[in-house]
Amino acid sequence: MPKPTTDTRDDGESMKSSKHFEELDHSRTEMTENAAEQERESKLRWKMDWHIVPLTSIIFRNAKIVGLEKTLHMEGYQYNIALSVFYVSYILFEIPSNMLCKWMGPAYFIPMATICFGVLTMSTGLVQNFSALCGVRFLLGIFEAGILPGLVYYLSLWYRQNEMTFRISLFIVSGSLAGAFGGLLASAILKIPSIGSLHSWRMIFVIEGIATCLLGIGSWFVITNDPLTAKWLSADEKALAISRLTTERTNADELVDKFNWTKLRRGVINPVVLATAWIFLFNSLVVQGAAFFLPTLVATIFPNQGDTTKQLLTVPPYVLGAICCVATSYASWRMNKRGVFLIFCAIIPTIGFALFIATPNPSIRYGAIFLPFCGLYTYGALTNSHVAANVASDTARSSAIGTNVMFGNIGGLAASWAFVPSDAPLYNIGTGLDLAAMASIIIVATALYFWILKDNKRRERLDPIMEMGHLSTSDIQNLDWKHPDFRWKN
């Protein structure tokens, strides 16, 4: 009888089918685990949002229009000089302040700086002459220098790179809303004849200063340095919060490293940081110009309106800016993109300034003021999150953020001289400078976007062993963005 034969084809198909089902089961398990991990992260993120994000910034000062110059007998360019003095100290102390924030910890530094800023804001309302105003504003710049970069650095200790832009926008937008509610507050205070011996603009500074001091005192009991010190996180949540950050940072074994001069330089002398900082400089020139001189521009457009009406007319552009800032930053977070937004957020403002210059018609000029606010405030969130994402170590991150904000305040210094009395009433020189600044952002941001793509392709061809074989362990740890495994984020 012939021997029974086995069907090897059937056996093979059976083995393939079994393997296929095993792969499916493994895939389902991975999907389930990933879904569970994403759910844990989502819950943790919401918890962090509720405890961390409700930080507010200082209300913009709208005092020029309500009598500051007149009371202090200021003439010609003295108001511009008073603004400039503030930015000199702001620029000088930007990076040192953020280094101090890292050394002290945000939980101590941010409340302290806020309280000191509030005290000096109140002091501004008590000055009696131009010299005293300049002295107080110089001190004011020292303590405000650390607030914005300190808050950005603080958020970087909690959030992933792609989550940063939206969270930064939620307190950057308070700058836009501060402009809106600052106008409402100013108009409301102007209806009060006096508070003791305080009149008009003096009341604005004193009331804002008291509110800022209370904010600083309250934040002392709320802010925690990082996830490890947060009493409102469980042990598992702390571990997840730390692992979320360390896993995406090249060659970084710890969330907060020890201060290192080499890493500090890596955060400052960094091609992406410097290019992004120039973008923020151009943007700040426009934003700070709007903060200082929007009341003046509105007054020249509507010269026959009362002071209260002029203040109220400054409110709508800030509200539009707040809405656009949050919407754009949310889109950046969900798309995990910043480079394209750095380019396109400058287009509508450019059109707005061109319209403002092109016509003397009051209605069109007031309408044109709204267009720049569609993109201006987004850059505070975009640029700071961009520099924070394009370094590896904590020390480099703190110096990179300080560098970006320092450049921004150089733009603020230029803004204090953009709108001078001799350019009134149309202020075409100031708005022309703003137009040039927004056009420059488009050019620099586009060049940066394509350079990042090109340099990342170059890095893909590098051999880590060849690049680092001759380096010691400490040298490798100090490479930061020069590490061959590091990739720029766009």
CSV table of C-alpha atoms in Angstrom, one decimal:
chain,number,residue,atom,x,y,z
A,1,MET,CA,0.0,0.0,0.0
A,2,PRO,CA,1.2,3.5,-0.7
A,3,LYS,CA,2.4,5.5,2.3
A,4,PRO,CA,0.0,8.2,3.4
A,5,THR,CA,1.5,11.6,2.6
A,6,THR,CA,1.2,14.8,4.6
A,7,ASP,CA,0.0,18.0,2.9
A,8,THR,CA,2.9,20.3,3.6
A,9,ARG,CA,1.1,23.1,1.9
A,10,ASP,CA,-1.8,22.9,4.4
A,11,ASP,CA,0.7,22.8,7.3
A,12,GLY,CA,2.4,25.9,5.9
A,13,GLU,CA,-0.9,27.7,5.5
A,14,SER,CA,-1.9,26.7,9.0
A,15,MET,CA,1.3,28.1,10.5
A,16,LYS,CA,1.0,31.3,8.5
A,17,SER,CA,-2.6,31.6,9.7
A,18,SER,CA,-1.6,31.0,13.3
A,19,LYS,CA,1.2,33.6,13.0
A,20,HIS,CA,-1.2,36.1,11.5
A,21,PHE,CA,-3.6,35.7,14.4
A,22,GLU,CA,-0.8,36.0,16.9
A,23,GLU,CA,0.3,39.3,15.2
A,24,LEU,CA,-3.3,40.5,15.3
A,25,ASP,CA,-3.6,39.7,19.0
A,26,HIS,CA,-0.3,41.4,19.6
A,27,SER,CA,-1.4,44.5,17.6
A,28,ARG,CA,-4.7,44.6,19.5
A,29,THR,CA,-2.8,44.4,22.8
A,30,GLU,CA,-0.5,47.2,21.8
A,31,MET,CA,-3.4,49.4,20.7
A,32,THR,CA,-5.2,48.7,24.0
A,33,GLU,CA,-2.0,49.6,25.9
A,34,ASN,CA,-1.5,52.7,23.8
A,35,ALA,CA,-5.1,53.8,24.3
A,36,ALA,CA,-4.8,53.2,28.0
A,37,GLU,CA,-1.5,55.2,28.1
A,38,GLN,CA,-3.0,58.1,26.1
A,39,GLU,CA,-6.0,58.1,28.5
A,40,ARG,CA,-3.6,58.4,31.5
A,41,GLU,CA,-1.7,61.2,29.8
A,42,SER,CA,-4.9,63.0,28.9
A,43,LYS,CA,-6.2,62.9,32.5
A,44,LEU,CA,-2.8,64.0,33.8
A,45,ARG,CA,-2.7,66.8,31.3
A,46,TRP,CA,-6.1,68.1,32.4
A,47,LYS,CA,-5.1,67.9,36.0
A,48,MET,CA,-1.9,69.9,35.3
A,49,ASP,CA,-3.9,72.5,33.2
A,50,TRP,CA,-6.2,73.2,36.1
A,51,HIS,CA,-3.4,73.6,38.6
A,52,ILE,CA,-0.8,75.4,36.4
A,53,VAL,CA,-2.2,77.3,33.5
A,54,PRO,CA,-4.3,79.9,35.5
A,55,LEU,CA,-1.4,82.3,35.7
A,56,THR,CA,-2.0,85.9,34.7
A,57,SER,CA,0.2,88.6,33.5
A,58,ILE,CA,0.3,92.3,34.3
A,59,ILE,CA,-2.2,94.7,32.9
A,60,PHE,CA,-0.9,97.0,30.2
A,61,ARG,CA,-0.5,100.6,31.1
A,62,ASN,CA,-2.7,103.0,29.2
A,63,ALA,CA,-1.8,106.0,31.3
A,64,LYS,CA,-0.4,108.3,28.6
A,65,ILE,CA,-3.7,109.4,27.3
A,66,VAL,CA,-5.1,110.4,30.7
A,67,GLY,CA,-2.6,113.0,31.8
A,68,LEU,CA,0.7,111.5,32.8
A,69,GLU,CA,2.7,113.7,30.5
A,70,LYS,CA,0.8,116.8,31.5
A,71,THR,CA,1.1,116.2,35.3
A,72,LEU,CA,4.8,115.5,35.2
A,73,HIS,CA,5.4,118.4,32.8
A,74,MET,CA,6.9,116.0,30.2
A,75,GLU,CA,7.7,117.5,26.8
A,76,GLY,CA,8.9,116.3,23.4
A,77,TYR,CA,10.6,112.9,23.6
A,78,GLN,CA,10.5,112.6,27.4
A,79,TYR,CA,7.7,110.0,27.3
A,80,ASN,CA,9.7,107.9,24.8
A,81,ILE,CA,12.8,108.2,27.1
A,82,ALA,CA,10.8,107.0,30.1
A,83,LEU,CA,9.7,103.9,28.1
A,84,SER,CA,13.3,103.3,26.9
A,85,VAL,CA,14.8,103.3,30.4
A,86,PHE,CA,12.5,100.4,31.3
A,87,TYR,CA,13.7,98.3,28.4
A,88,VAL,CA,17.4,98.9,29.1
A,89,SER,CA,17.2,97.2,32.5
A,90,TYR,CA,14.7,94.6,31.1
A,91,ILE,CA,17.2,93.6,28.4
A,92,LEU,CA,20.3,93.5,30.7
A,93,PHE,CA,18.6,91.3,33.3
A,94,GLU,CA,16.7,88.9,31.0
A,95,ILE,CA,19.1,86.0,30.9
A,96,PRO,CA,20.4,86.4,34.5
A,97,SER,CA,16.8,86.5,35.7
A,98,ASN,CA,16.0,83.2,34.1
A,99,MET,CA,19.2,81.6,35.4
A,100,LEU,CA,18.1,82.9,38.9
A,101,CYS,CA,14.7,81.3,38.3
A,102,LYS,CA,16.3,78.0,37.5
A,103,TRP,CA,18.6,78.2,40.6
A,104,MET,CA,15.8,79.4,43.1
A,105,GLY,CA,13.0,77.3,41.5
A,106,PRO,CA,9.9,78.9,39.9
A,107,ALA,CA,7.9,78.4,43.1
A,108,TYR,CA,10.0,81.0,44.8
A,109,PHE,CA,11.2,83.2,42.0
A,110,ILE,CA,7.9,84.0,40.1
A,111,PRO,CA,5.9,85.1,43.2
A,112,MET,CA,8.9,87.2,44.5
A,113,ALA,CA,9.3,88.9,41.1
A,114,THR,CA,5.6,89.5,40.8
A,115,ILE,CA,5.3,91.1,44.3
A,116,CYS,CA,8.3,93.4,43.6
A,117,PHE,CA,6.8,94.4,40.2
A,118,GLY,CA,3.6,95.3,41.9
A,119,VAL,CA,5.3,97.5,44.5
A,120,LEU,CA,7.1,99.4,41.8
A,121,THR,CA,3.9,99.7,39.7
A,122,MET,CA,2.3,101.4,42.7
A,123,SER,CA,5.4,103.6,43.1
A,124,THR,CA,5.0,104.8,39.5
A,125,GLY,CA,1.7,106.3,40.6
A,126,LEU,CA,3.4,108.3,43.3
A,127,VAL,CA,6.3,109.9,41.3
A,128,GLN,CA,6.4,113.7,41.1
A,129,ASN,CA,8.7,114.4,38.3
A,130,PHE,CA,10.3,113.0,35.1
A,131,SER,CA,13.6,111.9,36.8
A,132,ALA,CA,11.7,109.9,39.5
A,133,LEU,CA,9.6,108.3,36.8
A,134,CYS,CA,12.8,107.1,34.9
A,135,GLY,CA,14.3,105.7,38.1
A,136,VAL,CA,11.2,103.7,39.0
A,137,ARG,CA,10.8,102.4,35.5
A,138,PHE,CA,14.5,101.2,35.5
A,139,LEU,CA,13.8,99.2,38.6
A,140,LEU,CA,10.5,98.0,37.2
A,141,GLY,CA,12.4,96.5,34.2
A,142,ILE,CA,14.7,94.5,36.5
A,143,PHE,CA,11.8,92.7,38.2
A,144,GLU,CA,9.6,92.3,35.1
A,145,ALA,CA,12.6,90.8,33.2
A,146,GLY,CA,12.2,87.4,34.8
A,147,ILE,CA,8.4,87.1,34.7
A,148,LEU,CA,7.7,86.1,31.1
A,149,PRO,CA,10.7,83.8,30.6
A,150,GLY,CA,10.2,82.4,34.1
A,151,LEU,CA,6.7,81.4,33.3
A,152,VAL,CA,7.7,79.8,30.0
A,153,TYR,CA,10.5,77.9,31.7
A,154,TYR,CA,8.1,76.8,34.4
A,155,LEU,CA,5.7,75.4,31.8
A,156,SER,CA,8.6,73.5,30.2
A,157,LEU,CA,9.0,71.5,33.4
A,158,TRP,CA,5.5,70.1,33.0
A,159,TYR,CA,4.5,69.9,29.3
A,160,ARG,CA,5.7,68.1,26.2
A,161,GLN,CA,7.2,70.2,23.3
A,162,ASN,CA,4.0,70.0,21.2
A,163,GLU,CA,1.8,70.9,24.2
A,164,MET,CA,3.8,74.1,25.1
A,165,THR,CA,2.5,76.5,22.4
A,166,PHE,CA,-1.2,76.3,23.5
A,167,ARG,CA,-0.4,76.5,27.2
A,168,ILE,CA,1.9,79.5,26.7
A,169,SER,CA,-0.9,81.1,24.7
A,170,LEU,CA,-3.3,80.9,27.6
A,171,PHE,CA,-1.2,83.3,29.7
A,172,ILE,CA,0.2,85.3,26.7
A,173,VAL,CA,-3.4,86.0,25.8
A,174,SER,CA,-3.8,87.6,29.1
A,175,GLY,CA,-1.5,90.3,27.7
A,176,SER,CA,-4.1,90.9,25.0
A,177,LEU,CA,-7.0,90.8,27.4
A,178,ALA,CA,-5.0,93.0,29.7
A,179,GLY,CA,-5.0,95.6,27.0
A,180,ALA,CA,-8.8,95.3,26.6
A,181,PHE,CA,-9.6,95.3,30.3
A,182,GLY,CA,-6.9,97.8,30.9
A,183,GLY,CA,-8.8,100.2,28.7
A,184,LEU,CA,-12.1,99.4,30.5
A,185,LEU,CA,-10.4,99.8,33.9
A,186,ALA,CA,-8.8,103.0,32.9
A,187,SER,CA,-12.2,104.4,31.6
A,188,ALA,CA,-13.9,103.3,34.9
A,189,ILE,CA,-11.2,104.8,37.1
A,190,LEU,CA,-11.4,108.1,35.2
A,191,LYS,CA,-15.0,108.5,36.4
A,192,ILE,CA,-13.7,108.5,40.0
A,193,PRO,CA,-12.7,112.1,41.0
A,194,SER,CA,-10.0,110.9,43.3
A,195,ILE,CA,-8.8,108.4,45.8
A,196,GLY,CA,-7.3,110.4,48.6
A,197,SER,CA,-4.7,112.6,47.0
A,198,LEU,CA,-4.5,110.4,43.9
A,199,HIS,CA,-6.0,111.7,40.7
A,200,SER,CA,-6.5,110.3,37.1
A,201,TRP,CA,-3.5,108.2,35.9
A,202,ARG,CA,-2.0,107.9,39.4
A,203,MET,CA,-5.0,105.9,40.5
A,204,ILE,CA,-4.6,103.5,37.6
A,205,PHE,CA,-1.0,102.7,38.6
A,206,VAL,CA,-1.7,102.3,42.3
A,207,ILE,CA,-4.8,100.1,41.7
A,208,GLU,CA,-3.0,97.9,39.2
A,209,GLY,CA,0.1,97.6,41.5
A,210,ILE,CA,-2.1,96.5,44.5
A,211,ALA,CA,-3.8,93.9,42.3
A,212,THR,CA,-0.3,92.6,41.1
A,213,CYS,CA,1.0,92.3,44.7
A,214,LEU,CA,-2.1,90.3,45.7
A,215,LEU,CA,-1.5,88.1,42.7
A,216,GLY,CA,2.1,87.5,43.7
A,217,ILE,CA,1.2,86.7,47.3
A,218,GLY,CA,-1.5,84.3,46.2
A,219,SER,CA,0.8,82.5,43.7
A,220,TRP,CA,3.4,81.9,46.6
A,221,PHE,CA,0.9,79.3,48.0
A,222,VAL,CA,-0.1,77.8,44.6
A,223,ILE,CA,3.0,77.3,42.4
A,224,THR,CA,5.2,74.2,42.8
A,225,ASN,CA,8.6,73.8,41.3
A,226,ASP,CA,8.0,70.7,39.2
A,227,PRO,CA,6.0,67.4,39.2
A,228,LEU,CA,8.1,65.9,41.9
A,229,THR,CA,7.2,68.6,44.4
A,230,ALA,CA,3.5,68.8,43.5
A,231,LYS,CA,1.3,67.6,46.4
A,232,TRP,CA,-1.7,67.3,44.1
A,233,LEU,CA,-0.1,64.5,42.1
A,234,SER,CA,0.0,60.9,43.1
A,235,ALA,CA,3.3,58.9,42.9
A,236,ASP,CA,2.2,57.2,39.7
A,237,GLU,CA,1.2,60.6,38.2
A,238,LYS,CA,4.6,62.1,39.2
A,239,ALA,CA,6.4,59.2,37.5
A,240,LEU,CA,4.3,59.6,34.3
A,241,ALA,CA,4.8,63.4,34.3
A,242,ILE,CA,8.6,62.9,34.4
A,243,SER,CA,8.8,60.1,31.9
A,244,ARG,CA,6.6,62.1,29.4
A,245,LEU,CA,9.4,64.7,29.3
A,246,THR,CA,12.6,62.8,29.6
A,247,THR,CA,11.7,60.4,26.8
A,248,GLU,CA,11.5,63.2,24.2
A,249,ARG,CA,14.8,64.9,25.3
A,250,THR,CA,17.9,63.8,23.5
A,251,ASN,CA,20.7,62.6,25.8
A,252,ALA,CA,18.8,63.9,28.9
A,253,ASP,CA,18.6,61.6,31.9
A,254,GLU,CA,17.0,64.1,34.3
A,255,LEU,CA,14.3,66.7,34.2
A,256,VAL,CA,16.3,69.5,35.9
A,257,ASP,CA,20.1,69.3,35.5
A,258,LYS,CA,22.8,71.1,37.3
A,259,PHE,CA,23.9,74.5,36.1
A,260,ASN,CA,26.6,74.3,33.4
A,261,TRP,CA,28.2,77.1,31.5
A,262,THR,CA,28.7,75.0,28.3
A,263,LYS,CA,25.0,74.1,28.2
A,264,LEU,CA,24.1,77.8,28.9
A,265,ARG,CA,26.0,78.8,25.8
A,266,ARG,CA,24.3,76.0,23.8
A,267,GLY,CA,21.0,77.7,24.6
A,268,VAL,CA,22.2,81.1,23.5
A,269,ILE,CA,24.5,80.3,20.5
A,270,ASN,CA,21.9,78.1,18.7
A,271,PRO,CA,21.0,78.8,15.1
A,272,VAL,CA,17.3,78.1,15.6
A,273,VAL,CA,17.1,80.0,18.8
A,274,LEU,CA,18.8,83.1,17.3
A,275,ALA,CA,16.6,83.1,14.1
A,276,THR,CA,13.5,82.6,16.2
A,277,ALA,CA,14.6,85.4,18.6
A,278,TRP,CA,14.9,87.8,15.6
A,279,ILE,CA,11.3,86.9,14.7
A,280,PHE,CA,10.2,87.7,18.2
A,281,LEU,CA,12.2,91.0,18.1
A,282,PHE,CA,10.3,92.1,15.0
A,283,ASN,CA,7.0,91.0,16.5
A,284,SER,CA,7.7,92.7,19.8
A,285,LEU,CA,8.5,96.0,18.0
A,286,VAL,CA,4.9,95.9,16.7
A,287,VAL,CA,3.2,94.5,19.8
A,288,GLN,CA,4.8,96.8,22.2
A,289,GLY,CA,4.2,99.7,19.9
A,290,ALA,CA,0.5,98.8,19.9
A,291,ALA,CA,0.5,98.6,23.7
A,292,PHE,CA,2.2,102.0,24.1
A,293,PHE,CA,0.6,104.0,21.3
A,294,LEU,CA,-2.7,102.4,20.4
A,295,PRO,CA,-4.5,104.9,22.7
A,296,THR,CA,-2.6,107.7,20.9
A,297,LEU,CA,-3.4,106.4,17.4
A,298,VAL,CA,-7.1,106.1,18.4
A,299,ALA,CA,-7.0,109.7,19.7
A,300,THR,CA,-5.6,111.0,16.4
A,301,ILE,CA,-8.2,109.0,14.4
A,302,PHE,CA,-11.1,110.3,16.7
A,303,PRO,CA,-9.8,113.6,18.0
A,304,ASN,CA,-13.3,114.9,19.0
A,305,GLN,CA,-14.1,112.0,21.3
A,306,GLY,CA,-13.8,112.2,25.1
A,307,ASP,CA,-11.0,110.3,27.0
A,308,THR,CA,-13.4,107.6,28.2
A,309,THR,CA,-14.6,106.9,24.6
A,310,LYS,CA,-11.0,106.8,23.3
A,311,GLN,CA,-10.1,104.3,26.0
A,312,LEU,CA,-13.1,102.1,25.1
A,313,LEU,CA,-12.2,102.2,21.4
A,314,THR,CA,-8.9,100.4,22.2
A,315,VAL,CA,-10.7,97.4,23.6
A,316,PRO,CA,-12.0,95.5,20.5
A,317,PRO,CA,-8.6,95.0,18.8
A,318,TYR,CA,-7.3,93.3,22.0
A,319,VAL,CA,-10.3,91.0,22.2
A,320,LEU,CA,-9.8,90.0,18.6
A,321,GLY,CA,-6.1,89.4,19.3
A,322,ALA,CA,-6.9,87.1,22.3
A,323,ILE,CA,-9.3,85.0,20.2
A,324,CYS,CA,-6.9,84.6,17.3
A,325,CYS,CA,-4.0,83.8,19.7
A,326,VAL,CA,-5.8,80.9,21.4
A,327,ALA,CA,-7.3,79.5,18.1
A,328,THR,CA,-3.9,79.5,16.3
A,329,SER,CA,-2.0,78.1,19.2
A,330,TYR,CA,-4.6,75.3,19.6
A,331,ALA,CA,-4.2,74.4,15.9
A,332,SER,CA,-0.4,74.4,16.3
A,333,TRP,CA,-0.7,72.0,19.2
A,334,ARG,CA,-3.0,69.6,17.4
A,335,MET,CA,-1.0,69.7,14.2
A,336,ASN,CA,2.3,69.6,16.2
A,337,LYS,CA,3.6,72.4,13.9
A,338,ARG,CA,5.1,75.8,14.6
A,339,GLY,CA,7.2,76.6,11.6
A,340,VAL,CA,4.3,77.1,9.2
A,341,PHE,CA,2.5,79.3,11.7
A,342,LEU,CA,5.6,81.5,12.2
A,343,ILE,CA,5.3,82.3,8.5
A,344,PHE,CA,1.6,82.7,7.9
A,345,CYS,CA,0.7,84.6,11.1
A,346,ALA,CA,2.6,87.6,9.7
A,347,ILE,CA,0.6,87.9,6.4
A,348,ILE,CA,-2.6,89.5,7.6
A,349,PRO,CA,-0.8,92.0,9.9
A,350,THR,CA,1.3,93.0,6.9
A,351,ILE,CA,-1.9,93.7,4.9
A,352,GLY,CA,-3.3,95.7,7.8
A,353,PHE,CA,-0.4,98.0,8.2
A,354,ALA,CA,-0.3,98.6,4.4
A,355,LEU,CA,-4.0,99.7,4.5
A,356,PHE,CA,-3.3,101.9,7.5
A,357,ILE,CA,-0.6,103.8,5.6
A,358,ALA,CA,-2.5,103.9,2.3
A,359,THR,CA,-5.4,106.1,3.5
A,360,PRO,CA,-6.1,109.0,5.8
A,361,ASN,CA,-9.8,108.0,6.1
A,362,PRO,CA,-10.5,107.6,9.9
A,363,SER,CA,-12.9,104.7,9.5
A,364,ILE,CA,-10.6,102.7,7.3
A,365,ARG,CA,-7.6,103.4,9.5
A,366,TYR,CA,-9.5,102.2,12.6
A,367,GLY,CA,-10.6,99.1,10.7
A,368,ALA,CA,-7.0,98.5,9.6
A,369,ILE,CA,-5.9,98.5,13.2
A,370,PHE,CA,-7.8,95.2,13.7
A,371,LEU,CA,-5.9,93.2,11.1
A,372,PRO,CA,-2.5,93.2,12.8
A,373,PHE,CA,-4.1,91.8,16.0
A,374,CYS,CA,-5.1,88.6,14.0
A,375,GLY,CA,-1.5,87.4,14.3
A,376,LEU,CA,0.5,89.6,16.6
A,377,TYR,CA,-0.1,87.9,20.0
A,378,THR,CA,0.4,84.4,18.6
A,379,TYR,CA,4.2,84.9,18.3
A,380,GLY,CA,4.7,85.2,22.0
A,381,ALA,CA,3.5,81.6,22.3
A,382,LEU,CA,5.0,80.3,19.1
A,383,THR,CA,8.5,81.6,19.5
A,384,ASN,CA,9.0,80.8,23.1
A,385,SER,CA,7.7,77.2,22.6
A,386,HIS,CA,9.9,76.9,19.5
A,387,VAL,CA,13.1,77.8,21.2
A,388,ALA,CA,12.2,75.5,24.2
A,389,ALA,CA,11.7,72.6,21.8
A,390,ASN,CA,15.0,73.1,19.9
A,391,VAL,CA,17.4,72.5,22.8
A,392,ALA,CA,18.1,69.3,24.7
A,393,SER,CA,19.0,70.2,28.3
A,394,ASP,CA,17.2,72.1,31.0
A,395,THR,CA,20.0,74.6,31.4
A,396,ALA,CA,20.1,75.3,27.7
A,397,ARG,CA,16.3,75.6,27.7
A,398,SER,CA,16.3,78.3,30.4
A,399,SER,CA,19.0,80.4,28.6
A,400,ALA,CA,17.3,79.9,25.2
A,401,ILE,CA,14.0,81.2,26.5
A,402,GLY,CA,15.8,84.1,28.2
A,403,THR,CA,17.6,84.9,24.9
A,404,ASN,CA,14.3,84.9,23.0
A,405,VAL,CA,12.6,87.2,25.4
A,406,MET,CA,15.7,89.5,25.6
A,407,PHE,CA,15.6,89.9,21.8
A,408,GLY,CA,11.9,90.6,22.1
A,409,ASN,CA,12.6,93.4,24.5
A,410,ILE,CA,15.2,94.9,22.2
A,411,GLY,CA,12.2,95.2,19.8
A,412,GLY,CA,10.2,96.8,22.6
A,413,LEU,CA,13.0,99.3,23.1
A,414,ALA,CA,12.8,100.2,19.3
A,415,ALA,CA,9.1,100.4,19.6
A,416,SER,CA,9.3,103.2,22.3
A,417,TRP,CA,10.9,105.4,19.5
A,418,ALA,CA,8.7,104.2,16.6
A,419,PHE,CA,5.9,106.7,17.3
A,420,VAL,CA,7.4,110.2,18.0
A,421,PRO,CA,5.5,113.5,18.3
A,422,SER,CA,7.0,114.9,15.0
A,423,ASP,CA,5.3,112.0,13.1
A,424,ALA,CA,1.8,113.0,14.4
A,425,PRO,CA,-1.1,112.8,13.4
A,426,LEU,CA,-0.8,110.1,10.8
A,427,TYR,CA,2.3,108.3,12.3
A,428,ASN,CA,3.3,106.9,8.9
A,429,ILE,CA,6.9,106.4,10.0
A,430,GLY,CA,5.9,104.2,13.0
A,431,THR,CA,3.4,102.2,11.0
A,432,GLY,CA,5.8,101.9,8.1
A,433,LEU,CA,8.4,100.4,10.5
A,434,ASP,CA,5.7,98.0,11.7
A,435,LEU,CA,5.0,97.0,8.1
A,436,ALA,CA,8.7,96.4,7.5
A,437,ALA,CA,9.0,94.3,10.7
A,438,MET,CA,6.1,92.0,9.7
A,439,ALA,CA,7.4,91.5,6.2
A,440,SER,CA,10.8,90.7,7.7
A,441,ILE,CA,9.1,88.0,9.9
A,442,ILE,CA,7.8,86.3,6.7
A,443,ILE,CA,11.3,86.3,5.2
A,444,VAL,CA,13.2,85.0,8.3
A,445,ALA,CA,10.5,82.4,9.2
A,446,THR,CA,10.5,81.0,5.7
A,447,ALA,CA,14.3,80.7,5.6
A,448,LEU,CA,14.4,79.1,9.0
A,449,TYR,CA,11.7,76.5,8.0
A,450,PHE,CA,13.6,75.3,5.0
A,451,TRP,CA,17.0,75.4,6.8
A,452,ILE,CA,15.7,73.1,9.5
A,453,LEU,CA,14.5,70.6,6.8
A,454,LYS,CA,17.9,70.7,5.1
A,455,ASP,CA,20.0,70.4,8.3
A,456,ASN,CA,17.9,67.5,9.6
A,457,LYS,CA,18.6,65.6,6.4
A,458,ARG,CA,22.3,66.3,6.9
A,459,ARG,CA,22.1,64.9,10.5
A,460,GLU,CA,20.5,61.7,9.2
A,461,ARG,CA,23.7,60.9,7.3
A,462,LEU,CA,25.9,61.4,10.4
A,463,ASP,CA,27.6,58.4,12.1
A,464,PRO,CA,27.2,58.9,15.9
A,465,ILE,CA,30.3,56.6,16.6
A,466,MET,CA,32.5,58.6,14.3
A,467,GLU,CA,31.2,61.9,15.6
A,468,MET,CA,31.5,61.1,19.3
A,469,GLY,CA,34.2,58.5,19.5
A,470,HIS,CA,36.9,60.9,20.6
A,471,LEU,CA,34.7,62.6,23.2
A,472,SER,CA,34.6,62.0,27.0
A,473,THR,CA,31.3,61.2,28.8
A,474,SER,CA,31.0,64.8,30.1
A,475,ASP,CA,31.7,66.2,26.7
A,476,ILE,CA,28.9,64.1,25.2
A,477,GLN,CA,26.5,65.2,27.9
A,478,ASN,CA,27.3,68.8,27.0
A,479,LEU,CA,26.7,68.5,23.3
A,480,ASP,CA,23.0,69.4,23.6
A,481,TRP,CA,21.8,70.4,20.1
A,482,LYS,CA,25.2,69.4,18.6
A,483,HIS,CA,24.5,65.7,19.5
A,484,PRO,CA,24.3,63.7,16.2
A,485,ASP,CA,21.0,62.1,17.4
A,486,PHE,CA,19.4,65.5,18.0
A,487,ARG,CA,16.8,66.7,15.4
A,488,TRP,CA,15.4,70.2,15.0
A,489,LYS,CA,11.7,70.6,15.5
A,490,ASN,CA,9.6,72.5,13.0
